[in-house]
Coordinates of C-alpha atoms and ligand atoms in Angstrom, one line a residue:
X1024 CA 95.5 125.3 53.2
X1025 CA 99.0 124.2 52.1
X1026 CA 100.8 121.9 54.6
X1027 CA 104.4 121.7 55.5
X1028 CA 107.0 120.0 57.7
X1029 CA 109.5 122.0 59.8
X1030 CA 112.9 120.5 60.4
X1031 CA 115.3 121.7 63.0
X1032 CA 119.0 121.0 62.2
X1033 CA 121.1 121.7 65.3
X1034 CA 124.7 121.4 63.9
X1035 CA 128.2 121.9 65.2
X1036 CA 128.5 125.4 63.6
X1037 CA 124.9 126.6 63.5
X1038 CA 121.2 125.9 64.2
X1039 CA 118.8 126.0 61.3
X1040 CA 115.1 125.6 60.8
X1041 CA 114.0 124.7 57.3
X1042 CA 110.3 124.3 56.2
X1043 CA 109.7 121.8 53.4
X1044 CA 106.7 121.2 51.1
X1045 CA 105.4 117.9 49.9
X1046 CA 107.9 117.8 47.0
X1047 CA 110.8 118.2 49.4
X1048 CA 111.4 121.8 48.3
X1049 CA 112.5 124.5 50.6
X1050 CA 109.8 127.0 51.6
X1051 CA 111.7 128.9 54.3
X1052 CA 115.0 128.9 56.1
X1053 CA 116.4 130.6 59.1
X1054 CA 119.9 130.0 60.5
X1055 CA 122.2 131.3 63.3
X1056 CA 125.7 130.5 64.3
X1057 CA 126.7 129.9 67.9
X1058 CA 129.9 130.3 69.8
X1059 CA 132.6 127.6 69.8
X1060 CA 134.1 127.5 73.3
X1061 CA 137.7 126.3 73.6
X1062 CA 138.6 126.5 77.3
X1063 CA 141.9 124.6 76.8
X1064 CA 143.8 122.9 74.1
X1065 CA 141.8 120.0 72.8
X1066 CA 138.6 121.0 74.6
X1067 CA 135.5 122.0 72.6
X1068 CA 132.2 123.1 74.3
X1069 CA 128.9 124.6 73.4
X1070 CA 126.5 126.4 75.8
X1071 CA 123.4 124.0 75.8
X1072 CA 121.0 126.9 76.7
X1073 CA 122.3 128.8 73.6
X1074 CA 121.7 125.7 71.4
X1075 CA 118.1 125.6 72.7
X1076 CA 117.3 129.4 72.5
X1077 CA 118.9 129.5 69.0
X1078 CA 116.7 126.6 68.0
X1079 CA 113.5 128.2 69.1
X1080 CA 114.5 131.5 67.5
X1081 CA 115.3 130.0 64.1
X1082 CA 112.1 128.0 64.2
X1083 CA 110.0 131.1 64.9
X1084 CA 111.9 133.1 62.3
X1085 CA 111.6 130.4 59.6
X1086 CA 107.8 130.4 60.1
X1087 CA 107.5 134.2 60.3
X1088 CA 109.6 134.7 57.1
X1089 CA 107.2 132.7 55.0
X1090 CA 104.2 134.0 56.9
X1091 CA 103.0 130.5 57.5
X1092 CA 99.6 130.3 59.2
X1093 CA 98.8 128.4 62.4
X1094 CA 98.0 124.8 61.5
X1095 CA 100.1 124.7 58.3
X1096 CA 103.0 122.8 60.0
X1097 CA 101.9 119.2 60.5
X1098 CA 105.0 117.8 62.1
X1099 CA 108.5 118.7 63.4
X1100 CA 111.6 116.7 62.7
X1101 CA 114.8 117.1 64.7
X1102 CA 118.3 116.4 63.5
X1103 CA 121.5 117.2 65.3
X1104 CA 125.3 117.2 65.7
X1105 CA 125.8 113.7 67.1
X1106 CA 127.8 112.4 70.2
X1107 CA 127.9 115.9 71.8
X1108 CA 126.8 115.3 75.4
X1109 CA 124.5 117.3 77.6
X1110 CA 123.8 116.5 81.3
X1111 CA 121.1 118.5 83.0
X1112 CA 119.2 118.5 86.3
X1113 CA 115.7 117.0 85.9
X1114 CA 114.2 119.3 88.5
X1115 CA 115.5 122.7 87.3
X1116 CA 116.0 121.8 83.6
X1117 CA 119.5 123.5 83.9
X1118 CA 122.6 121.9 82.4
X1119 CA 125.2 121.0 85.0
X1120 CA 128.1 121.7 82.6
X1121 CA 128.5 122.9 79.0
X1122 CA 127.8 120.5 76.2
X1123 CA 131.0 118.5 75.5
X1124 CA 131.3 118.5 71.8
X1125 CA 132.2 115.4 69.6
X1126 CA 135.6 116.9 68.6
X1127 CA 136.7 117.3 72.3
X1128 CA 139.7 115.2 73.2
X1129 CA 139.8 115.7 77.0
X1130 CA 138.9 112.0 77.7
X1131 CA 142.0 110.6 76.0
X1132 CA 143.5 109.3 79.3
X1133 CA 140.1 107.8 80.3
X1134 CA 140.0 106.0 76.9
X1135 CA 143.4 104.5 77.6
X1136 CA 142.1 103.3 81.0
X1137 CA 138.9 101.8 79.5
X1138 CA 140.8 100.1 76.7
X1139 CA 143.2 98.4 79.2
X1140 CA 144.8 95.3 77.9
X1141 CA 141.9 94.5 75.5
X1142 CA 142.6 97.6 73.4
X1143 CA 140.4 100.1 71.7
X1144 CA 138.3 97.4 70.1
X1145 CA 137.1 96.2 73.5
X1146 CA 133.4 97.2 72.8
X1147 CA 133.5 97.1 69.0
X1148 CA 131.5 93.8 68.8
X1149 CA 128.7 95.2 70.9
X1150 CA 128.6 98.8 69.8
X1151 CA 130.2 98.8 66.3
X1152 CA 132.6 101.5 67.6
X1153 CA 136.3 101.7 68.7
X1154 CA 137.0 103.3 72.1
X1155 CA 137.6 107.0 71.2
X1156 CA 137.2 110.4 72.7
X1157 CA 134.6 111.0 69.8
X1158 CA 131.7 109.2 71.4
X1159 CA 129.3 110.4 74.2
X1160 CA 129.8 107.8 77.0
X1161 CA 133.3 108.9 78.0
X1162 CA 132.2 112.6 78.0
X1163 CA 129.3 111.8 80.4
X1164 CA 131.8 109.9 82.7
X1165 CA 134.1 113.0 82.6
X1166 CA 131.2 115.2 83.7
X1167 CA 130.3 112.9 86.6
X1168 CA 133.9 112.7 87.7
X1169 CA 134.7 116.4 87.4
X1170 CA 131.6 118.5 88.2
X1171 CA 131.1 118.9 91.9
X1172 CA 128.1 116.9 93.2
X1173 CA 127.2 115.5 89.8
X1174 CA 127.9 111.9 90.6
X1175 CA 125.8 111.9 93.8
X1176 CA 122.9 113.5 92.0
X1177 CA 123.2 111.1 89.1
X1178 CA 123.1 108.2 91.5
X1179 CA 120.0 109.6 93.1
X1180 CA 118.3 109.8 89.7
X1181 CA 118.3 113.6 89.6
X1182 CA 120.3 114.1 86.4
X1183 CA 119.4 113.4 82.8
X1184 CA 121.9 112.8 80.0
X1185 CA 121.1 113.4 76.3
X1186 CA 122.7 113.9 73.0
X1187 CA 121.6 117.2 71.5
X1188 CA 118.4 115.7 70.0
X1189 CA 117.3 114.7 73.5
X1190 CA 118.1 118.1 74.9
X1191 CA 116.1 119.9 72.2
X1192 CA 113.1 117.5 72.4
X1193 CA 113.1 117.8 76.2
X1194 CA 112.9 121.6 76.0
X1195 CA 110.5 121.6 73.0
X1196 CA 108.0 119.3 74.6
X1197 CA 108.1 120.8 78.1
X1198 CA 111.1 121.8 80.2
X1199 CA 110.9 123.1 83.7
X1200 CA 112.7 126.4 83.8
X1201 CA 111.4 127.1 80.3
X1202 CA 108.2 128.9 81.4
X1203 CA 106.3 125.7 81.7
X1204 CA 105.7 123.5 84.7
X1205 CA 106.2 120.0 83.3
X1206 CA 109.3 118.1 82.3
X1207 CA 109.5 117.3 78.6
X1208 CA 109.8 113.8 77.2
X1209 CA 113.3 112.3 77.7
X1210 CA 113.9 110.3 74.5
X1211 CA 116.5 109.7 71.8
X1212 CA 116.4 107.7 68.6
X1213 CA 118.4 104.6 67.7
X1214 CA 120.8 106.5 65.4
X1215 CA 121.8 108.9 68.1
X1216 CA 121.9 106.2 70.7
X1217 CA 124.2 104.2 68.5
X1218 CA 126.9 107.0 68.8
X1219 CA 127.1 106.9 72.6
X1220 CA 129.1 103.6 72.9
X1221 CA 126.4 102.6 75.5
X1222 CA 124.0 100.9 73.1
X1223 CA 124.0 97.3 71.9
X1224 CA 123.8 97.4 68.1
X1225 CA 121.6 94.3 67.8
X1226 CA 119.2 94.7 70.7
X1227 CA 119.0 98.5 70.2
X1228 CA 118.9 98.8 74.0
X1229 CA 121.4 100.3 76.5
X1230 CA 124.0 97.8 77.5
X1231 CA 124.1 97.4 81.3
X1232 CA 127.6 96.0 81.4
X1233 CA 129.1 98.9 79.3
X1234 CA 127.2 101.5 81.4
X1235 CA 128.6 99.8 84.6
X1236 CA 132.2 99.8 83.1
X1237 CA 131.8 103.5 82.2
X1238 CA 130.3 104.3 85.6
X1239 CA 127.1 105.8 84.2
X1240 CA 123.9 105.2 86.1
X1241 CA 121.2 103.9 83.7
X1242 CA 118.6 106.2 85.3
X1243 CA 120.3 109.1 83.5
X1244 CA 119.7 107.7 80.0
X1245 CA 116.8 108.6 77.7
X1246 CA 114.4 106.1 76.3
X1247 CA 115.6 104.7 72.9
X1248 CA 112.8 105.1 70.2
X1249 CA 112.6 104.7 66.5
X1250 CA 113.6 107.6 64.1
X1251 CA 110.0 108.1 63.0
X1252 CA 107.1 108.2 65.4
X1253 CA 105.3 110.8 67.6
X1254 CA 107.4 111.4 70.7
X1255 CA 105.4 114.3 72.1
X1256 CA 103.9 117.7 71.2
X1257 CA 105.5 121.1 71.0
X1258 CA 104.7 123.5 73.9
X1259 CA 106.1 126.5 72.1
X1260 CA 103.7 129.3 71.6
X1261 CA 102.8 130.5 68.1
X1262 CA 102.4 128.4 65.0
X1263 CA 104.3 125.4 66.5
X1264 CA 102.1 125.0 69.6
X1265 CA 100.7 121.5 69.7
X1266 CA 102.6 120.3 66.6
X1267 CA 103.8 116.7 66.9
X1268 CA 107.5 116.1 67.2
X1269 CA 107.7 113.1 65.0
X1270 CA 111.2 112.5 63.7
X1271 CA 114.7 112.3 65.2
X1272 CA 117.8 111.4 63.3
X1273 CA 121.5 112.1 63.9
X1274 CA 122.6 114.6 61.3
X1275 CA 124.7 112.2 59.2
X1276 CA 122.0 109.6 59.1
X1277 CA 119.4 112.3 58.3
X1278 CA 121.5 113.3 55.3
X1279 CA 121.7 109.7 54.1
X1280 CA 117.9 109.5 54.4
X1281 CA 117.5 112.9 52.7
X1282 CA 119.7 111.7 49.8
X1283 CA 117.3 108.8 49.5
X1284 CA 120.1 106.3 50.1
X1285 CA 117.4 103.8 51.0
X1286 CA 118.8 100.6 49.5
X1287 CA 121.9 98.6 50.5
X1288 CA 125.0 99.8 48.5
X1289 CA 123.8 103.5 48.3
X1290 CA 126.1 106.1 49.9
X1291 CA 126.4 109.8 50.5
X1292 CA 129.2 112.1 51.7
X1293 CA 128.4 115.2 53.8
X1294 CA 131.0 118.1 53.9
X1295 CA 130.3 120.2 57.0
X1296 CA 132.5 120.9 60.1
X1297 CA 133.8 117.4 59.5
X1298 CA 133.1 114.9 56.7
X1299 CA 130.9 111.8 57.1
X1300 CA 130.5 109.1 54.5
X1301 CA 127.7 106.6 55.1
X1302 CA 126.9 103.5 53.1
X1303 CA 123.6 101.8 53.6
X1304 CA 124.2 98.1 54.4
X1305 CA 120.6 97.0 54.9
X1306 CA 119.1 95.3 58.0
X1307 CA 122.3 93.4 59.1
X1308 CA 125.1 95.3 60.7
X1309 CA 128.4 94.9 58.8
X1310 CA 131.5 94.7 61.0
X1311 CA 134.4 96.8 59.8
X1312 CA 137.9 95.5 59.5
X1313 CA 139.3 98.7 57.9
X1314 CA 138.7 101.5 60.5
X1315 CA 135.0 102.3 59.7
X1316 CA 132.2 102.5 62.2
X1317 CA 129.1 100.3 62.2
X1318 CA 126.1 102.4 63.1
X1319 CA 122.3 102.5 62.9
X1320 CA 121.3 104.3 59.7
X1321 CA 117.6 104.7 60.5
X1322 CA 114.6 102.9 61.9
X1323 CA 111.2 103.9 60.6
X1324 CA 108.5 103.0 63.2
X1325 CA 108.3 99.3 63.9
X1326 CA 110.2 98.3 60.7
X1327 CA 113.6 96.6 61.3
X1328 CA 116.5 98.9 61.8
X1329 CA 118.7 99.7 58.8
X1330 CA 122.4 99.8 59.4
X1331 CA 125.3 101.7 57.8
X1332 CA 129.1 101.7 57.6
X1333 CA 130.5 105.1 58.3
X1334 CA 133.7 106.9 57.7
X1335 CA 133.9 109.9 60.0
X1336 CA 136.6 112.6 59.3
X1337 CA 137.0 115.0 62.2
X1338 CA 138.3 118.1 60.4
X1339 CA 137.3 119.4 57.0
X1340 CA 135.1 122.6 57.0
X1341 CA 136.5 123.4 60.4
X1342 CA 140.0 123.8 58.8
X1343 CA 138.5 126.5 56.6
X1344 CA 137.2 128.2 59.8
X1345 CA 140.6 127.8 61.3
X1346 CA 142.2 129.6 58.3
X1347 CA 139.5 132.3 58.8
X1348 CA 139.6 132.7 62.6
X1349 CA 143.1 131.6 63.7
X1350 CA 145.2 132.8 60.7
X1351 CA 142.9 135.5 59.3
X1352 CA 144.0 134.8 55.7
X1353 CA 140.3 134.7 54.6
X1354 CA 137.4 136.8 56.0
X1355 CA 134.6 134.3 55.1
X1356 CA 134.6 130.6 54.4
X1357 CA 133.6 131.2 50.8
X1358 CA 136.7 133.4 50.2
X1359 CA 138.9 130.3 50.4
X1360 CA 137.8 129.5 46.8
X1361 CA 139.1 132.9 45.5
X1362 CA 142.4 132.5 47.4
X1363 CA 142.9 128.9 46.1
X1364 CA 142.2 130.2 42.6
X1365 CA 145.3 132.5 42.8
X1366 CA 147.5 129.4 42.2
X1367 CA 147.2 126.4 39.8
X1368 CA 148.1 123.7 42.3
X1369 CA 149.2 123.1 45.9
X1370 CA 152.8 124.1 45.2
X1371 CA 154.0 120.9 46.9
X1372 CA 152.3 121.6 50.3
X1373 CA 150.1 119.1 52.1
X1374 CA 148.0 120.2 55.1
X1375 CA 146.9 117.3 57.4
X1376 CA 144.5 118.8 59.9
X1377 CA 144.8 116.2 62.7
X1378 CA 143.5 118.7 65.2
X1379 CA 141.6 116.0 67.2
X1380 CA 143.9 113.2 66.3
X1381 CA 142.9 111.3 63.2
X1382 CA 139.5 109.7 62.9
X1383 CA 138.5 107.2 60.1
X1384 CA 140.1 105.2 58.8
X1385 CA 143.3 105.6 60.9
X1386 CA 142.0 106.3 64.4
X1387 CA 145.2 107.8 65.7
X1388 CA 144.6 109.9 68.8
X1389 CA 148.4 110.5 69.0
X1390 CA 148.4 112.4 65.7
X1391 CA 148.5 116.3 65.5
X1392 CA 148.3 118.5 62.5
X1393 CA 151.1 119.2 60.1
X1394 CA 151.8 121.2 56.9
X1395 CA 154.3 119.2 55.0
X1396 CA 156.3 120.1 51.9
X1397 CA 156.9 123.7 52.8
X1398 CA 159.5 125.7 50.7
X1399 CA 160.1 129.4 50.2
X1400 CA 157.9 129.1 47.1
X1401 CA 154.7 128.3 49.1
X1402 CA 152.3 131.2 49.6
X1403 CA 148.8 131.6 51.2
X1404 CA 147.1 130.6 48.0
X1405 CA 148.9 127.2 48.1
X1406 CA 147.9 126.8 51.8
X1407 CA 144.2 127.5 50.8
X1408 CA 144.5 125.0 48.1
X1409 CA 146.2 122.4 50.4
X1410 CA 143.4 122.9 52.9
X1411 CA 140.7 122.2 50.4
X1412 CA 142.6 119.2 49.0
X1413 CA 142.9 117.7 52.5
X1414 CA 139.1 117.3 52.5
X1415 CA 139.3 115.4 49.2
X1416 CA 142.2 113.1 50.2
X1417 CA 140.6 112.2 53.5
X1418 CA 137.4 111.3 51.6
X1419 CA 139.4 109.0 49.3
X1420 CA 140.9 107.2 52.3
X1421 CA 137.4 106.5 53.7
X1422 CA 136.1 105.3 50.3
X1423 CA 139.0 102.9 50.0
X1424 CA 138.3 101.5 53.4
X1425 CA 134.6 101.2 52.5
X1426 CA 135.4 99.2 49.4
X1427 CA 137.7 96.9 51.4
X1428 CA 135.0 96.3 54.0
X1429 CA 131.9 96.0 51.8
X1430 CA 133.1 95.2 48.3
X1431 CA 130.9 98.1 47.1
X1432 CA 132.4 100.1 44.3
X1433 CA 131.0 103.6 44.1
X1434 CA 130.4 104.7 40.5
X1435 CA 129.3 108.2 41.6
X1436 CA 129.5 110.0 44.9
X1437 CA 126.4 111.8 46.2
X1438 CA 127.4 114.9 48.1
X1439 CA 125.9 117.6 50.4
X1440 CA 126.7 119.9 53.3
X1441 CA 128.0 123.5 53.6
X1442 CA 131.3 122.9 51.8
X1443 CA 129.8 121.6 48.5
X1444 CA 129.2 125.2 47.6
X1445 CA 132.9 125.2 46.8
X1446 CA 133.3 124.2 43.1
X1447 CA 137.1 124.0 43.3
X1448 CA 136.8 121.4 46.0
X1449 CA 134.1 119.4 44.2
X1450 CA 136.2 119.3 41.0
X1451 CA 139.3 118.2 42.9
X1452 CA 137.2 115.6 44.7
X1453 CA 136.1 114.1 41.4
X1454 CA 139.7 114.3 40.2
X1455 CA 141.2 112.5 43.2
X1456 CA 138.5 109.8 43.2
X1457 CA 138.3 109.3 39.5
X1458 CA 134.5 109.1 39.7
X1459 CA 131.8 111.8 39.1
X1460 CA 130.6 113.8 42.1
X1461 CA 126.9 114.6 42.2
X1462 CA 125.1 117.3 44.1
X1463 CA 121.3 117.2 44.3
X1464 CA 119.0 120.2 43.7
X1465 CA 118.2 120.3 47.4
X1466 CA 121.6 120.2 49.1
X1467 CA 120.1 120.7 52.5
X1468 CA 119.7 117.0 52.8
X1469 CA 120.2 116.8 56.6
X1470 CA 117.1 118.9 57.4
X1471 CA 115.3 117.1 54.5
X1472 CA 116.0 113.7 56.0
X1473 CA 114.6 114.8 59.4
X1474 CA 111.6 116.2 57.7
X1475 CA 111.0 112.9 55.9
X1476 CA 111.3 111.0 59.2
X1477 CA 108.7 113.3 60.7
X1478 CA 106.4 113.4 57.6
X1479 CA 106.4 109.6 57.3
X1480 CA 105.2 109.3 60.9
X1481 CA 102.2 111.5 60.4
X1482 CA 101.3 110.2 56.9
X1483 CA 102.4 113.4 55.1
X1484 CA 104.5 111.1 52.9
X1485 CA 103.3 107.6 52.4
X1486 CA 106.5 105.7 51.9
X1487 CA 110.0 105.5 50.6
X1488 CA 108.9 105.8 46.9
X1489 CA 107.8 109.4 47.7
X1490 CA 111.3 110.2 48.9
X1491 CA 113.1 108.6 45.9
X1492 CA 110.8 110.6 43.6
X1493 CA 111.7 113.9 45.3
X1494 CA 115.5 113.4 44.7
X1495 CA 116.7 115.4 41.7
X1496 CA 120.2 115.8 40.3
X1497 CA 121.5 119.4 40.6
X1498 CA 125.1 119.4 39.4
X1499 CA 127.8 116.8 38.4
X1500 CA 131.6 117.3 38.4
X1501 CA 133.4 114.8 36.1
X1502 CA 137.0 113.7 36.8
X1503 CA 139.5 115.4 34.6
X1504 CA 142.9 114.4 36.1
X1505 CA 145.1 111.7 34.5
X1506 CA 145.6 108.6 36.7
X1507 CA 149.4 109.0 37.1
X1508 CA 149.0 112.5 38.5
X1509 CA 146.1 111.4 40.7
X1510 CA 148.2 108.6 42.3
X1511 CA 151.3 110.9 42.6
X1512 CA 149.3 113.4 44.7
X1513 CA 147.6 110.8 46.8
X1514 CA 151.0 109.1 47.5
X1515 CA 152.4 112.4 48.7
X1516 CA 149.4 113.0 50.9
X1517 CA 149.9 109.6 52.5
X1518 CA 153.5 110.5 53.2
X1519 CA 152.4 113.7 54.9
X1520 CA 149.8 111.9 57.0
X1521 CA 152.5 109.6 58.4
X1522 CA 154.4 112.7 59.6
X1523 CA 151.5 113.5 62.0
X1524 CA 151.9 110.3 64.1
X1525 CA 153.3 109.9 67.6
X1526 CA 153.0 113.5 68.5
X1527 CA 151.2 113.3 71.8
Ligands
ADP2197 N1 132.3 128.0 50.1 C1 132.9 127.3 51.1 N2 134.1 126.7 50.9 C2 134.7 125.9 51.8 N3 134.1 125.7 53.0 C3 132.9 126.2 53.3 C4 132.2 127.0 52.4 N4 131.1 127.4 52.9 C5 131.0 126.9 54.2 N5 132.1 126.1 54.4 C6 132.5 125.3 55.6 O1 131.4 124.5 55.8 C7 131.1 124.3 57.2 C8 129.6 124.6 57.4 O2 128.9 123.6 56.8 P1 127.6 123.0 57.5 O3 127.1 121.9 56.6 O4 126.7 124.2 57.7 O5 128.2 122.5 58.8 P2 127.6 121.9 60.2 O6 126.4 121.2 59.8 O7 128.8 121.1 60.6 O8 127.3 123.1 61.1 C9 132.0 125.3 57.9 O9 133.0 124.6 58.6 C10 132.6 126.2 56.8 O10 133.9 126.5 57.1
G3P2198 O1 127.3 119.2 62.8 P1 128.0 118.5 61.7 O2 127.3 118.6 60.4 O3 129.4 118.9 61.6 O4 128.0 116.9 62.1 C1 128.7 116.5 63.2 C2 128.6 115.0 63.3 O5 127.3 114.6 63.6 C3 129.6 114.5 64.3 O6 129.5 113.1 64.4

């Protein structure tokens, strides 16, 4: 009987389950979007129970679609939107509040208080991260401060916190209130833990002082495990019953692993709701001086952890959604390419989507979005074009910071994620960087990375050479813009970005 690995990718926009074979090829896919909840300006939430029910539905559907027999799935890997925080009651399995999503900025005042006179870099040495609304710790604190009774229950050891991986694994392996009688395992992996602001980057353990400063009881926290080991077994009925849950990676680290960026100096850029560029820096954390994050890239079983430098851009694909949902100038995300093709260039317009402030490399929580350079000439085609270009300019900013921090010169850029279907964007990305942009055959690298982590833990793949062998080039976009024009456009972009500052 053929054997496969199932990967669950619980992302910001949708939940997916993808089944892979030994060559890393896709055998079956199922996907469903979930509601984005915006209760107030700057707030972004998801319903945790929907995230879980969608996950189990897409898993069942992916298996049913390919008619996979019981016993053909040898392991499950989990990958997830990172930082998003869920707090639930251990005895009922019910969340005490909606999941607070990574883009949510409600904790900005709290960040100011925590930064105090030491500033946003107060915990950077320990965690690799600047104080920001982006990370989970402040979100948990907000729930404890604002949900009635939550703090008392947390202090009594009755509440559990998890990033979305923990929440899914808890439910997948048990979950009271989920038709079973036993709690699931309460774990996370080093990559997800490294995004909470509560983990020490070198010891890979929760930091008691930071937890105390944040007012978060340590009894709420999951156990930190490697990215590739058996954490527990699925209790789901059907073909997944009893299958080991054997891999967990935050989605951007998973994409890095799925792109086989397994040696220091190798990088990938993922274009989803936001953009995330990760550079493998090997087994020593590299501290950033140019606005990047130091983060855990992966840890396979007992091997030493591998670290990465990361440039996180908050708004890229979500700007396309905004044009679709808030302005209605396109009906589907893919239509932006046709609209952009109605004009030859941006018509002088620059769209800086600082909807959650600006993340890497500028970290400006006070920024808000602008469209600069408007004249009577600009039409919706130009706005579509400017929206796509914004993704490419933001990527260039991050690559320049990465070069300054690490000295690594990227001669090609490996890309993946939902937006890389857009050929206009990929061509412009190559143009504005002046290096080729390369998309692999299997662009679902996030799910593939989680599958690899799970498959390595159960011996389905033997080692990293298997993963390197599976990577195959799909399409390359070569730069075609002359240097003077490239620099003129980028210079105007930089001017537009400065117009977003000091807004809040
Ligand atoms: N053809 C396209 N052109 C531009 N953007 C697109 C296109 N297709 C999808 N997107 C954008 O990509 C994002 C979805 O990518 P995906 O990798 O699935 O995201 P996530 O993992 O964050 O849920 C959405 O924000 C959507 O607007
Ligand atoms: O769900 P994605 O693909 O937008 O990824 C979100 C990131 O993990 C946020 O840090």
